[in-house]
Short mmCIF file of C-alpha atoms in Angstrom, two decimals:
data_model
loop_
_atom_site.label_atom_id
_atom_site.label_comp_id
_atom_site.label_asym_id
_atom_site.label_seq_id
_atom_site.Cartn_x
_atom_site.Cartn_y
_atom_site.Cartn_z
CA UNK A 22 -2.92 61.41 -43.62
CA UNK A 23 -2.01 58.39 -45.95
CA UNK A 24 1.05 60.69 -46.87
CA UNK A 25 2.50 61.18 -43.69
CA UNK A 26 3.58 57.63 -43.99
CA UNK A 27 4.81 57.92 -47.67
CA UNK A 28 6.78 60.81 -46.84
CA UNK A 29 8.56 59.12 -43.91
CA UNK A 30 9.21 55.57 -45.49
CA UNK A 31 9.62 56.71 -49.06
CA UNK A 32 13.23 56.66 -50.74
CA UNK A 33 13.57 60.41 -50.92
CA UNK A 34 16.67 62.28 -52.62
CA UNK A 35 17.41 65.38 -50.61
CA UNK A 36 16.30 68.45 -52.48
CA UNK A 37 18.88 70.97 -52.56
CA UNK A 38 16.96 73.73 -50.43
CA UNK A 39 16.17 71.26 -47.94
CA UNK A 40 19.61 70.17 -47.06
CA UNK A 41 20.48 74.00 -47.06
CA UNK A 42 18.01 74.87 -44.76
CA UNK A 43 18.89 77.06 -41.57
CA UNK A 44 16.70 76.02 -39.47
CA UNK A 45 17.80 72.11 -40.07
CA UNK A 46 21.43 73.41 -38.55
CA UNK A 47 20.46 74.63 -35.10
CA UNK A 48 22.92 72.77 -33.64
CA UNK A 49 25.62 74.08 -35.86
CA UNK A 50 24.77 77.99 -34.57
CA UNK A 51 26.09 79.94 -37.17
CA UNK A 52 28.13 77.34 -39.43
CA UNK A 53 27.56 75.19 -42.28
CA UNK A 54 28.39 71.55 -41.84
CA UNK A 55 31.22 72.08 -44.42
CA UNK A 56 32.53 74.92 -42.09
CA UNK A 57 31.81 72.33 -39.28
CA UNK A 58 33.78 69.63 -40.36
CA UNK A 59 36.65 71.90 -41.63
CA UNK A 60 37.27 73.23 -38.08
CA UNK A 61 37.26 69.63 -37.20
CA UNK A 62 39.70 68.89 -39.58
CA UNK A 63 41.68 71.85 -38.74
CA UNK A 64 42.24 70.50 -35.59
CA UNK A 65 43.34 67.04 -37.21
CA UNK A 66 45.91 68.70 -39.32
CA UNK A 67 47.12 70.18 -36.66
CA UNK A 68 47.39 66.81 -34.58
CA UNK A 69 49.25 65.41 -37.61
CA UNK A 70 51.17 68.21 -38.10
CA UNK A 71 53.04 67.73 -34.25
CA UNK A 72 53.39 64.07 -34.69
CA UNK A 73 55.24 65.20 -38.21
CA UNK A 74 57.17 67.27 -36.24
CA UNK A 75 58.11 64.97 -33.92
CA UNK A 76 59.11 61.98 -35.61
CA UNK A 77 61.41 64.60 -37.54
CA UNK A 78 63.15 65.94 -34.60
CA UNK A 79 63.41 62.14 -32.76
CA UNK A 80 65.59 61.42 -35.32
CA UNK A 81 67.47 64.89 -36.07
CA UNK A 82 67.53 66.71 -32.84
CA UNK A 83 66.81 64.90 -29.76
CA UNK A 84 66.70 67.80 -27.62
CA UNK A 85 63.76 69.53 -28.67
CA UNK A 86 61.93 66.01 -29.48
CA UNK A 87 62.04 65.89 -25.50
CA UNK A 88 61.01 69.19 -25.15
CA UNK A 89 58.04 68.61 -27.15
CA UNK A 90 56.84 65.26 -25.69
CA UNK A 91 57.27 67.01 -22.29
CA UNK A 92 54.72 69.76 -23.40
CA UNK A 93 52.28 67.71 -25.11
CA UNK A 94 52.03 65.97 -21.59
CA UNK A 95 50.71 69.00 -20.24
CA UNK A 96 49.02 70.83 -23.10
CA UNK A 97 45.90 69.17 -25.13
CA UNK A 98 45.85 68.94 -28.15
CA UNK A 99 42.27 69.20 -29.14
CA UNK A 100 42.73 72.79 -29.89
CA UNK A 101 44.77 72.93 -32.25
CA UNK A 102 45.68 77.04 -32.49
CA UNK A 103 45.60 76.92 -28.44
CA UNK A 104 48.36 74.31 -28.71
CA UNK A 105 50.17 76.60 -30.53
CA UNK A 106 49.66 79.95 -28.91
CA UNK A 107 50.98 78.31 -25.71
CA UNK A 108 53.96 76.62 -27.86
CA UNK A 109 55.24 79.96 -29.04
CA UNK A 110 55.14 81.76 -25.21
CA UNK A 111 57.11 78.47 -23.82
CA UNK A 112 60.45 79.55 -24.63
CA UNK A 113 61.99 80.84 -27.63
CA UNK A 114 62.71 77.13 -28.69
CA UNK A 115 59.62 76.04 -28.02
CA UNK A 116 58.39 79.60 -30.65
CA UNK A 117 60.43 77.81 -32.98
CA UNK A 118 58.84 74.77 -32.73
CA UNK A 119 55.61 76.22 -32.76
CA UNK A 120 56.76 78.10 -36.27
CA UNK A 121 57.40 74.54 -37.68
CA UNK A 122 53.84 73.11 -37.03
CA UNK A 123 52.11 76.05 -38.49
CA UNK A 124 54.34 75.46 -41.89
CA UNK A 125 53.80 71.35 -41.38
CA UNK A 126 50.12 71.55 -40.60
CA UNK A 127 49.47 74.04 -44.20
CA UNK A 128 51.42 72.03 -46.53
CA UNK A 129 49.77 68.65 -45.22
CA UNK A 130 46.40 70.37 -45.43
CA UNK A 131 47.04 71.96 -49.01
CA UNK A 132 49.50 69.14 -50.52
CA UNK A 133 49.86 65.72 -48.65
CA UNK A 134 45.80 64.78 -47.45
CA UNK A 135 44.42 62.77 -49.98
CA UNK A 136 41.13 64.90 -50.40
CA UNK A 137 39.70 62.84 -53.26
CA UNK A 138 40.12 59.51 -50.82
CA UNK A 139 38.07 60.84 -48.26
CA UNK A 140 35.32 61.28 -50.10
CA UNK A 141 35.71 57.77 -51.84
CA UNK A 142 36.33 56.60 -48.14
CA UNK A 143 33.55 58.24 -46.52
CA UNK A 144 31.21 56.79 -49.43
CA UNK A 145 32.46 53.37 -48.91
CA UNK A 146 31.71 53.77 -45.44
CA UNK A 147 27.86 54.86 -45.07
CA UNK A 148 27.15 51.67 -48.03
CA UNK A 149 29.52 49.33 -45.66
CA UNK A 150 27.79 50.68 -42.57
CA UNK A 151 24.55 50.75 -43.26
CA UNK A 152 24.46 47.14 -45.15
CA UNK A 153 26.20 45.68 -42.18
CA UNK A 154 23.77 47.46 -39.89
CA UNK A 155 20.31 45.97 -41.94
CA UNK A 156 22.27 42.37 -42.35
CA UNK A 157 23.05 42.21 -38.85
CA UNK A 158 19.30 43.04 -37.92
CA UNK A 159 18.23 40.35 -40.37
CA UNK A 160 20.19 37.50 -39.23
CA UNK A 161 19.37 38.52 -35.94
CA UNK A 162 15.49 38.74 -36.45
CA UNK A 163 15.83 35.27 -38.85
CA UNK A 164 13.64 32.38 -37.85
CA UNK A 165 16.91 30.69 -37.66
CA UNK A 166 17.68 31.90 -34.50
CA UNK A 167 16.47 31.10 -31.30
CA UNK A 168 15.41 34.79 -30.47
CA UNK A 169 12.33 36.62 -31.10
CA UNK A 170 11.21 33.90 -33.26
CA UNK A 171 8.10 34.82 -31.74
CA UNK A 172 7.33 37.96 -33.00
CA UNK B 21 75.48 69.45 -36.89
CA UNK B 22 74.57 72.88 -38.05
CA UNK B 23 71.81 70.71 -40.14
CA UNK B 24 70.33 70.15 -37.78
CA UNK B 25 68.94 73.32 -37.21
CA UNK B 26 68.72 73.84 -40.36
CA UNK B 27 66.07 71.08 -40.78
CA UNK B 28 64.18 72.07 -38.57
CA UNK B 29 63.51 75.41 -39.35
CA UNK B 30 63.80 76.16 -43.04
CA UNK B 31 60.61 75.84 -44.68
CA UNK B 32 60.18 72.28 -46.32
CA UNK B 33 57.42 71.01 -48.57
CA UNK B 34 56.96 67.72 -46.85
CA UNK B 35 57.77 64.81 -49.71
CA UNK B 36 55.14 61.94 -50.14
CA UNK B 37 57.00 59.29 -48.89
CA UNK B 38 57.57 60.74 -45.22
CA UNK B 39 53.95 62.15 -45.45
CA UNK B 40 52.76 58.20 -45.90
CA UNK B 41 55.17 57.06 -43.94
CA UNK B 42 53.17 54.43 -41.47
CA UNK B 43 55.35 55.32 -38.16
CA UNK B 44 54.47 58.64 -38.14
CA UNK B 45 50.79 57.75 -37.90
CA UNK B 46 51.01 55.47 -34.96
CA UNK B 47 48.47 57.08 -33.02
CA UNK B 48 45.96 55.94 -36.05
CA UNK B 49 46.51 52.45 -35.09
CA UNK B 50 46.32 51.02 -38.56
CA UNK B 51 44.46 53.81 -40.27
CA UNK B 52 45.29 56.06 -42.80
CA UNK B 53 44.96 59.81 -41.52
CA UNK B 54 42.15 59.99 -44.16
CA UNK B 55 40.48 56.82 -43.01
CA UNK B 56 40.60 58.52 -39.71
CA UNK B 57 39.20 61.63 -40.83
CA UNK B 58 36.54 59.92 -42.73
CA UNK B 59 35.59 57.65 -39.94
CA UNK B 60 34.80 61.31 -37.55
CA UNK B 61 32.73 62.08 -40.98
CA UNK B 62 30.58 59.49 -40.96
CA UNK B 63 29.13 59.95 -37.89
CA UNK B 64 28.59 63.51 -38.45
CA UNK B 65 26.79 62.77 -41.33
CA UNK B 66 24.67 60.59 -39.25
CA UNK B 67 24.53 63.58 -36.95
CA UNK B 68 22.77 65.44 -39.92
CA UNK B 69 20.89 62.82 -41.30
CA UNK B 70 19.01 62.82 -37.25
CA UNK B 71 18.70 66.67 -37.74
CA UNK B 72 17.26 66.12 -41.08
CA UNK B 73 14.56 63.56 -40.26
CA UNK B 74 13.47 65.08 -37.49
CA UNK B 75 13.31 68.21 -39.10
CA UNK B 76 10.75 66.46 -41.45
CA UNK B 77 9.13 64.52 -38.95
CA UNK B 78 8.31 67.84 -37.02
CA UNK B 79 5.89 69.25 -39.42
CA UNK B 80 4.74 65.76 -40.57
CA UNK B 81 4.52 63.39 -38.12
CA UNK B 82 4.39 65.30 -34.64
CA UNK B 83 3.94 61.79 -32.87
CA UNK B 84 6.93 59.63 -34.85
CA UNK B 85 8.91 63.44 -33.68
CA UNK B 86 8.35 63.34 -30.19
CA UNK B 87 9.38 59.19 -30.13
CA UNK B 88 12.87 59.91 -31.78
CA UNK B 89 13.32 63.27 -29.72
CA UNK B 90 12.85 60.77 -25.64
CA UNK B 91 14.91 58.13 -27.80
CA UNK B 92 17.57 61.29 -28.13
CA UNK B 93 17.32 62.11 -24.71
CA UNK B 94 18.53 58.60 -23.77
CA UNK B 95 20.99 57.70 -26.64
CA UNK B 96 24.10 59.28 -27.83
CA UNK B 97 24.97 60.17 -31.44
CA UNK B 98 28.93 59.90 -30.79
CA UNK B 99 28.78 56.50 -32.77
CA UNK B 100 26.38 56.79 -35.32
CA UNK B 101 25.97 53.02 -36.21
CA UNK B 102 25.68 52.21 -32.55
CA UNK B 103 22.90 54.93 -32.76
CA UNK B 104 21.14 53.06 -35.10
CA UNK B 105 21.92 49.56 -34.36
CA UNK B 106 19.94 50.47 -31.26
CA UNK B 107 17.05 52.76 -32.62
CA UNK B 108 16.32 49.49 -35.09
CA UNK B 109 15.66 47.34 -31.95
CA UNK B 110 13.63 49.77 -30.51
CA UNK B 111 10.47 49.18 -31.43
CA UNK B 112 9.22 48.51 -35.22
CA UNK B 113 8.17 52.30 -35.19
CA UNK B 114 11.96 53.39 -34.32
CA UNK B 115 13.34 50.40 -37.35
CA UNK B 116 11.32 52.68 -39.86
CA UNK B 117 12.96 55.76 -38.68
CA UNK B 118 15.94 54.17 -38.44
CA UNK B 119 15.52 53.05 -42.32
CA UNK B 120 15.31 56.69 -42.77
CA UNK B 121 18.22 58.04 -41.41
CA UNK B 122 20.41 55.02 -42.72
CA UNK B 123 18.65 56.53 -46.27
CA UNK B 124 19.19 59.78 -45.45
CA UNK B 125 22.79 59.40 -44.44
CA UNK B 126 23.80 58.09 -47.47
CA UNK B 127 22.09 60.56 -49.65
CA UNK B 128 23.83 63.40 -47.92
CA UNK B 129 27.34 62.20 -48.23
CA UNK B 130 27.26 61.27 -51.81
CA UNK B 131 24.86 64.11 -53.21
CA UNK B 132 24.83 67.00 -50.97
CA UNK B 133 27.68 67.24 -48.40
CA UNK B 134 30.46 69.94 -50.48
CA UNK B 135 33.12 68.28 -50.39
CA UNK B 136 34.72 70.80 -52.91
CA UNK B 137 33.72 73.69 -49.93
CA UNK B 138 35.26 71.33 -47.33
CA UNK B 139 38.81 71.37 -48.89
CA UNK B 140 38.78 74.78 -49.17
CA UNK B 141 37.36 75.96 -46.01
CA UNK B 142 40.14 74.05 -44.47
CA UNK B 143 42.52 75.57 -46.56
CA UNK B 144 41.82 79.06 -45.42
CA UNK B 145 41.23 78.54 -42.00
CA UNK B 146 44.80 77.56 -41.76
CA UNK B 147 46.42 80.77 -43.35
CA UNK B 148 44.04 82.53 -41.83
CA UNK B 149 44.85 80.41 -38.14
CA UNK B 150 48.80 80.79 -38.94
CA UNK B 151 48.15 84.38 -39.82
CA UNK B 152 45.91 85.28 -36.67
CA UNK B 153 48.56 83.57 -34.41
CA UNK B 154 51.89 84.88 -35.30
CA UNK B 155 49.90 88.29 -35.46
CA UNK B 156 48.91 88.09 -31.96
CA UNK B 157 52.81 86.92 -30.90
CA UNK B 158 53.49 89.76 -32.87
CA UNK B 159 51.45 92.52 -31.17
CA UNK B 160 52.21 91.01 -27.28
CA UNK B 161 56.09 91.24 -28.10
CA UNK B 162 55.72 94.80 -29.84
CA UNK B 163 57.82 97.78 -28.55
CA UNK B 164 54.49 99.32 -27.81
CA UNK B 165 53.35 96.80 -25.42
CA UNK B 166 55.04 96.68 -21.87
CA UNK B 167 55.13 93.14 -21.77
CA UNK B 168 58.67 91.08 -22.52
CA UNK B 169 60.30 94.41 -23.83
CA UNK B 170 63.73 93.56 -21.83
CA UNK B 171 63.88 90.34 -23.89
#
């Protein structure tokens, strides 16, 4: 029973067939956490994508720059390929429009994001994060203070 | 003025510098799009690193289980450092679990998350999101169809 403990409290590196396992992913139903987090970041690109868009047309074309705001006051944009199937059946304006994103939101995905830097970012964070997180409890919990100096 | 439209619609790589250009990311507030991106990462991975210890708990430690499953039921995992912030004040119990998923967390960003898989995932979900929704334009605006043939 002694290892029931170990197991819990020990520094563990995640075996590969652990982190793997189905049955760890319920919440996921069928997907991976990579296929998880692209469809996330699909719908980021896409959000980028229109705000690309947009800052090009404020300055080049006016017109549809107001066209667009006004739909992206109705429309979310937390779906990103719903955005756009209701972009294209607008108005053939809006279609073009629509067109542009799909071309804006590939290259950014495939050229512009800085893959390598969010992996170096999302490292930084987690050590950041979870220092700050045991530091804060420690200061917190230090005799110090005036609270829980009792326990 | 004819650039105009052609700006708009002929296909552009987008260059760096308007790509990193900070007014087009004012909805970021003062982060980076991947600073954004790897901010929604992080607490997915804490997401998974929950899934993952209680995945171990379950067939090792049935009672330490059932404590973070009611602590579940009463705390969100939308910010995972608030998560944990909390579960560490919990009771000494919940700070070892806690530990673990800080632990765990780390470990599965740096050493098992596929980042490689990510980047491309993403990259064919969007040709195969661009594809899928001019296709479907396509097909509702086809002869065959009796929808918007007059147009």
């Amino acid at each position: 029973m002694q290892t029931k403990k170990l197991l819990l409290f020990h520094p563990l590196k995640l075996p590969k067939n652990l982190s793997r396992d189905e049955s760890l992913y319920e919440g996921f139903g069928e997907a991976s956490p990579e296929a998880k987090a692209s469809k996330n970041l699909h719908n980021f690109f896409n959000y980028i994508a229109v705000k690309i868009v947009s800052a090009q047309l404020q300055s080049y074309n006016p017109e549809a720059y107001k066209e667009l705001m006004e739909f992206l006051n109705t429309h979310s944009l937390n779906d990103g390929d719903k955005f756009c199937a209701s972009l294209m059946r607008e108005s053939s304006r809006h279609k073009g429009l629509a067109l542009r994103i799909l071309e804006v939101r590939s290259a950014y995905c495939k050229h512009d994001f800085e893959w390598d830097n969010l992996k170096r970012l999302a490292s930084k964070m987690v050590d950041e994060s979870n220092t700050k997180l045991m530091r804060e409890y420690v200061l917190e919990t230090s005799p110090a203070t005036e609270k829980e100096t009792g326990k």
